[in-house]
Amino acid sequence: MAGPRSIDIHILGRAFKVACSREEEPALIAAADYLDEKMREIRDNSKVIGAERIAIMAGLNLAHDLLTQGGGGLIEEARTRITHCNVLLDAALEDQDKLF
C-alpha cells in the first residue's frame, strides 16, 4: 500500500487538500463528488445559506439515509473496517515505538 499523499477535492467550487493513499483516491474523489452534488441540491432547492449550514444539512441528510434505508449492513461494514484500521494503527505504532 502506498503512503499517504495530498490530493485536491472540490466542494461547492472550493478546493480542499486531503491526504489519502493512491488506492483510496478514486473512492475519495467519488465521495467528494457525491457530497458536492448533495450540497448543490440543498443550496439550489432550499433557503439554506452559507457553506457551513449547507454542509451540516447535507451531513444530516446523508446520515439519515444511511440509518433508515438499509444502513445497518453499511454500519456493520464500517465498524469492521474501523476495527481493521485500529489493528493496523496499533501495529504501526508498536513498530514506531521499537525505533525509539
mmCIF file with all atom_site columns, C-alpha atoms in Angstrom:
data_model
loop_
_atom_site.group_PDB
_atom_site.id
_atom_site.type_symbol
_atom_site.label_atom_id
_atom_site.label_alt_id
_atom_site.label_comp_id
_atom_site.label_asym_id
_atom_site.label_entity_id
_atom_site.label_seq_id
_atom_site.pdbx_PDB_ins_code
_atom_site.Cartn_x
_atom_site.Cartn_y
_atom_site.Cartn_z
_atom_site.occupancy
_atom_site.B_iso_or_equiv
_atom_site.pdbx_formal_charge
_atom_site.auth_seq_id
_atom_site.auth_comp_id
_atom_site.auth_asym_id
_atom_site.auth_atom_id
_atom_site.pdbx_PDB_model_num
ATOM 1   C CA . MET A 1 1   ? 0.000   0.000  0.000  1.00 0.00 ? 1   MET A CA 1
ATOM 2   C CA . ALA A 1 2   ? 1.384   3.369  -0.990 1.00 0.00 ? 2   ALA A CA 1
ATOM 3   C CA . GLY A 1 3   ? 1.892   6.047  1.631  1.00 0.00 ? 3   GLY A CA 1
ATOM 4   C CA . PRO A 1 4   ? -0.437  8.999  2.032  1.00 0.00 ? 4   PRO A CA 1
ATOM 5   C CA . ARG A 1 5   ? -0.279  11.847 -0.422 1.00 0.00 ? 5   ARG A CA 1
ATOM 6   C CA . SER A 1 6   ? -2.252  15.016 -0.826 1.00 0.00 ? 6   SER A CA 1
ATOM 7   C CA . ILE A 1 7   ? -4.964  15.483 -3.451 1.00 0.00 ? 7   ILE A CA 1
ATOM 8   C CA . ASP A 1 8   ? -7.395  18.312 -4.170 1.00 0.00 ? 8   ASP A CA 1
ATOM 9   C CA . ILE A 1 9   ? -11.127 17.714 -3.892 1.00 0.00 ? 9   ILE A CA 1
ATOM 10  C CA . HIS A 1 10  ? -13.724 20.308 -4.864 1.00 0.00 ? 10  HIS A CA 1
ATOM 11  C CA . ILE A 1 11  ? -16.830 21.104 -2.839 1.00 0.00 ? 11  ILE A CA 1
ATOM 12  C CA . LEU A 1 12  ? -19.122 23.981 -3.900 1.00 0.00 ? 12  LEU A CA 1
ATOM 13  C CA . GLY A 1 13  ? -16.381 25.428 -6.060 1.00 0.00 ? 13  GLY A CA 1
ATOM 14  C CA . ARG A 1 14  ? -13.763 25.426 -3.294 1.00 0.00 ? 14  ARG A CA 1
ATOM 15  C CA . ALA A 1 15  ? -10.671 23.238 -3.370 1.00 0.00 ? 15  ALA A CA 1
ATOM 16  C CA . PHE A 1 16  ? -9.614  21.284 -0.286 1.00 0.00 ? 16  PHE A CA 1
ATOM 17  C CA . LYS A 1 17  ? -6.383  19.332 0.148  1.00 0.00 ? 17  LYS A CA 1
ATOM 18  C CA . VAL A 1 18  ? -6.964  15.865 1.601  1.00 0.00 ? 18  VAL A CA 1
ATOM 19  C CA . ALA A 1 19  ? -4.427  13.174 2.451  1.00 0.00 ? 19  ALA A CA 1
ATOM 20  C CA . CYS A 1 20  ? -5.121  9.698  1.074  1.00 0.00 ? 20  CYS A CA 1
ATOM 21  C CA . SER A 1 21  ? -3.312  6.723  -0.381 1.00 0.00 ? 21  SER A CA 1
ATOM 22  C CA . ARG A 1 22  ? -3.234  6.133  -4.132 1.00 0.00 ? 22  ARG A CA 1
ATOM 23  C CA . GLU A 1 23  ? -5.576  3.160  -3.626 1.00 0.00 ? 23  GLU A CA 1
ATOM 24  C CA . GLU A 1 24  ? -8.149  5.281  -1.761 1.00 0.00 ? 24  GLU A CA 1
ATOM 25  C CA . GLU A 1 25  ? -8.074  8.164  -4.254 1.00 0.00 ? 25  GLU A CA 1
ATOM 26  C CA . PRO A 1 26  ? -10.887 7.016  -6.598 1.00 0.00 ? 26  PRO A CA 1
ATOM 27  C CA . ALA A 1 27  ? -13.263 6.359  -3.676 1.00 0.00 ? 27  ALA A CA 1
ATOM 28  C CA . LEU A 1 28  ? -12.397 9.683  -2.043 1.00 0.00 ? 28  LEU A CA 1
ATOM 29  C CA . ILE A 1 29  ? -12.990 11.590 -5.283 1.00 0.00 ? 29  ILE A CA 1
ATOM 30  C CA . ALA A 1 30  ? -16.312 9.776  -5.770 1.00 0.00 ? 30  ALA A CA 1
ATOM 31  C CA . ALA A 1 31  ? -17.335 10.624 -2.187 1.00 0.00 ? 31  ALA A CA 1
ATOM 32  C CA . ALA A 1 32  ? -16.371 14.283 -2.688 1.00 0.00 ? 32  ALA A CA 1
ATOM 33  C CA . ASP A 1 33  ? -18.337 14.426 -5.946 1.00 0.00 ? 33  ASP A CA 1
ATOM 34  C CA . TYR A 1 34  ? -21.372 12.878 -4.229 1.00 0.00 ? 34  TYR A CA 1
ATOM 35  C CA . LEU A 1 35  ? -21.165 15.314 -1.308 1.00 0.00 ? 35  LEU A CA 1
ATOM 36  C CA . ASP A 1 36  ? -20.734 18.229 -3.716 1.00 0.00 ? 36  ASP A CA 1
ATOM 37  C CA . GLU A 1 37  ? -23.851 17.110 -5.621 1.00 0.00 ? 37  GLU A CA 1
ATOM 38  C CA . LYS A 1 38  ? -25.912 16.851 -2.410 1.00 0.00 ? 38  LYS A CA 1
ATOM 39  C CA . MET A 1 39  ? -24.706 20.237 -1.173 1.00 0.00 ? 39  MET A CA 1
ATOM 40  C CA . ARG A 1 40  ? -25.518 21.870 -4.527 1.00 0.00 ? 40  ARG A CA 1
ATOM 41  C CA . GLU A 1 41  ? -29.027 20.375 -4.380 1.00 0.00 ? 41  GLU A CA 1
ATOM 42  C CA . ILE A 1 42  ? -29.564 21.879 -0.916 1.00 0.00 ? 42  ILE A CA 1
ATOM 43  C CA . ARG A 1 43  ? -28.148 25.252 -1.982 1.00 0.00 ? 43  ARG A CA 1
ATOM 44  C CA . ASP A 1 44  ? -30.247 25.383 -5.152 1.00 0.00 ? 44  ASP A CA 1
ATOM 45  C CA . ASN A 1 45  ? -33.514 23.976 -3.761 1.00 0.00 ? 45  ASN A CA 1
ATOM 46  C CA . SER A 1 46  ? -33.790 25.499 -0.294 1.00 0.00 ? 46  SER A CA 1
ATOM 47  C CA . LYS A 1 47  ? -33.338 28.709 1.611  1.00 0.00 ? 47  LYS A CA 1
ATOM 48  C CA . VAL A 1 48  ? -30.277 27.423 3.469  1.00 0.00 ? 48  VAL A CA 1
ATOM 49  C CA . ILE A 1 49  ? -27.451 29.955 3.099  1.00 0.00 ? 49  ILE A CA 1
ATOM 50  C CA . GLY A 1 50  ? -23.765 29.510 3.829  1.00 0.00 ? 50  GLY A CA 1
ATOM 51  C CA . ALA A 1 51  ? -21.415 26.630 3.074  1.00 0.00 ? 51  ALA A CA 1
ATOM 52  C CA . GLU A 1 52  ? -21.228 25.514 6.710  1.00 0.00 ? 52  GLU A CA 1
ATOM 53  C CA . ARG A 1 53  ? -25.020 25.291 7.100  1.00 0.00 ? 53  ARG A CA 1
ATOM 54  C CA . ILE A 1 54  ? -25.341 23.568 3.727  1.00 0.00 ? 54  ILE A CA 1
ATOM 55  C CA . ALA A 1 55  ? -22.666 21.052 4.797  1.00 0.00 ? 55  ALA A CA 1
ATOM 56  C CA . ILE A 1 56  ? -24.491 20.346 8.068  1.00 0.00 ? 56  ILE A CA 1
ATOM 57  C CA . MET A 1 57  ? -27.789 19.806 6.243  1.00 0.00 ? 57  MET A CA 1
ATOM 58  C CA . ALA A 1 58  ? -26.101 17.521 3.699  1.00 0.00 ? 58  ALA A CA 1
ATOM 59  C CA . GLY A 1 59  ? -24.424 15.569 6.504  1.00 0.00 ? 59  GLY A CA 1
ATOM 60  C CA . LEU A 1 60  ? -27.723 15.167 8.337  1.00 0.00 ? 60  LEU A CA 1
ATOM 61  C CA . ASN A 1 61  ? -29.485 14.030 5.160  1.00 0.00 ? 61  ASN A CA 1
ATOM 62  C CA . LEU A 1 62  ? -26.746 11.510 4.336  1.00 0.00 ? 62  LEU A CA 1
ATOM 63  C CA . ALA A 1 63  ? -26.664 10.178 7.912  1.00 0.00 ? 63  ALA A CA 1
ATOM 64  C CA . HIS A 1 64  ? -30.457 9.841  7.892  1.00 0.00 ? 64  HIS A CA 1
ATOM 65  C CA . ASP A 1 65  ? -30.352 7.966  4.573  1.00 0.00 ? 65  ASP A CA 1
ATOM 66  C CA . LEU A 1 66  ? -27.635 5.661  5.876  1.00 0.00 ? 66  LEU A CA 1
ATOM 67  C CA . LEU A 1 67  ? -29.507 4.846  9.077  1.00 0.00 ? 67  LEU A CA 1
ATOM 68  C CA . THR A 1 68  ? -33.018 4.472  7.619  1.00 0.00 ? 68  THR A CA 1
ATOM 69  C CA . GLN A 1 69  ? -32.505 2.937  4.177  1.00 0.00 ? 69  GLN A CA 1
ATOM 70  C CA . GLY A 1 70  ? -30.775 -0.354 4.823  1.00 0.00 ? 70  GLY A CA 1
ATOM 71  C CA . GLY A 1 71  ? -27.852 1.292  6.522  1.00 0.00 ? 71  GLY A CA 1
ATOM 72  C CA . GLY A 1 72  ? -27.474 -1.490 9.072  1.00 0.00 ? 72  GLY A CA 1
ATOM 73  C CA . GLY A 1 73  ? -25.227 -3.520 6.783  1.00 0.00 ? 73  GLY A CA 1
ATOM 74  C CA . LEU A 1 74  ? -23.221 -0.450 5.860  1.00 0.00 ? 74  LEU A CA 1
ATOM 75  C CA . ILE A 1 75  ? -22.771 0.438  9.514  1.00 0.00 ? 75  ILE A CA 1
ATOM 76  C CA . GLU A 1 76  ? -21.520 -3.072 10.298 1.00 0.00 ? 76  GLU A CA 1
ATOM 77  C CA . GLU A 1 77  ? -19.140 -2.883 7.340  1.00 0.00 ? 77  GLU A CA 1
ATOM 78  C CA . ALA A 1 78  ? -17.883 0.494  8.571  1.00 0.00 ? 78  ALA A CA 1
ATOM 79  C CA . ARG A 1 79  ? -17.352 -0.906 12.078 1.00 0.00 ? 79  ARG A CA 1
ATOM 80  C CA . THR A 1 80  ? -15.408 -3.857 10.635 1.00 0.00 ? 80  THR A CA 1
ATOM 81  C CA . ARG A 1 81  ? -13.225 -1.504 8.583  1.00 0.00 ? 81  ARG A CA 1
ATOM 82  C CA . ILE A 1 82  ? -12.616 0.763  11.585 1.00 0.00 ? 82  ILE A CA 1
ATOM 83  C CA . THR A 1 83  ? -11.614 -2.253 13.686 1.00 0.00 ? 83  THR A CA 1
ATOM 84  C CA . HIS A 1 84  ? -9.225  -3.337 10.924 1.00 0.00 ? 84  HIS A CA 1
ATOM 85  C CA . CYS A 1 85  ? -7.769  0.183  10.731 1.00 0.00 ? 85  CYS A CA 1
ATOM 86  C CA . ASN A 1 86  ? -7.273  0.201  14.502 1.00 0.00 ? 86  ASN A CA 1
ATOM 87  C CA . VAL A 1 87  ? -5.359  -3.081 14.283 1.00 0.00 ? 87  VAL A CA 1
ATOM 88  C CA . LEU A 1 88  ? -3.145  -1.622 11.538 1.00 0.00 ? 88  LEU A CA 1
ATOM 89  C CA . LEU A 1 89  ? -2.586  1.570  13.544 1.00 0.00 ? 89  LEU A CA 1
ATOM 90  C CA . ASP A 1 90  ? -1.698  -0.398 16.676 1.00 0.00 ? 90  ASP A CA 1
ATOM 91  C CA . ALA A 1 91  ? 0.827   -2.431 14.699 1.00 0.00 ? 91  ALA A CA 1
ATOM 92  C CA . ALA A 1 92  ? 2.330   0.687  13.102 1.00 0.00 ? 92  ALA A CA 1
ATOM 93  C CA . LEU A 1 93  ? 2.582   2.461  16.463 1.00 0.00 ? 93  LEU A CA 1
ATOM 94  C CA . GLU A 1 94  ? 4.161   -0.616 18.031 1.00 0.00 ? 94  GLU A CA 1
ATOM 95  C CA . ASP A 1 95  ? 6.755   -0.691 15.240 1.00 0.00 ? 95  ASP A CA 1
ATOM 96  C CA . GLN A 1 96  ? 7.339   3.059  15.733 1.00 0.00 ? 96  GLN A CA 1
ATOM 97  C CA . ASP A 1 97  ? 7.880   2.580  19.484 1.00 0.00 ? 97  ASP A CA 1
ATOM 98  C CA . LYS A 1 98  ? 10.543  -0.037 18.767 1.00 0.00 ? 98  LYS A CA 1
ATOM 99  C CA . LEU A 1 99  ? 12.542  2.563  16.837 1.00 0.00 ? 99  LEU A CA 1
ATOM 100 C CA . PHE A 1 100 ? 12.953  4.774  19.901 1.00 0.00 ? 100 PHE A CA 1
#
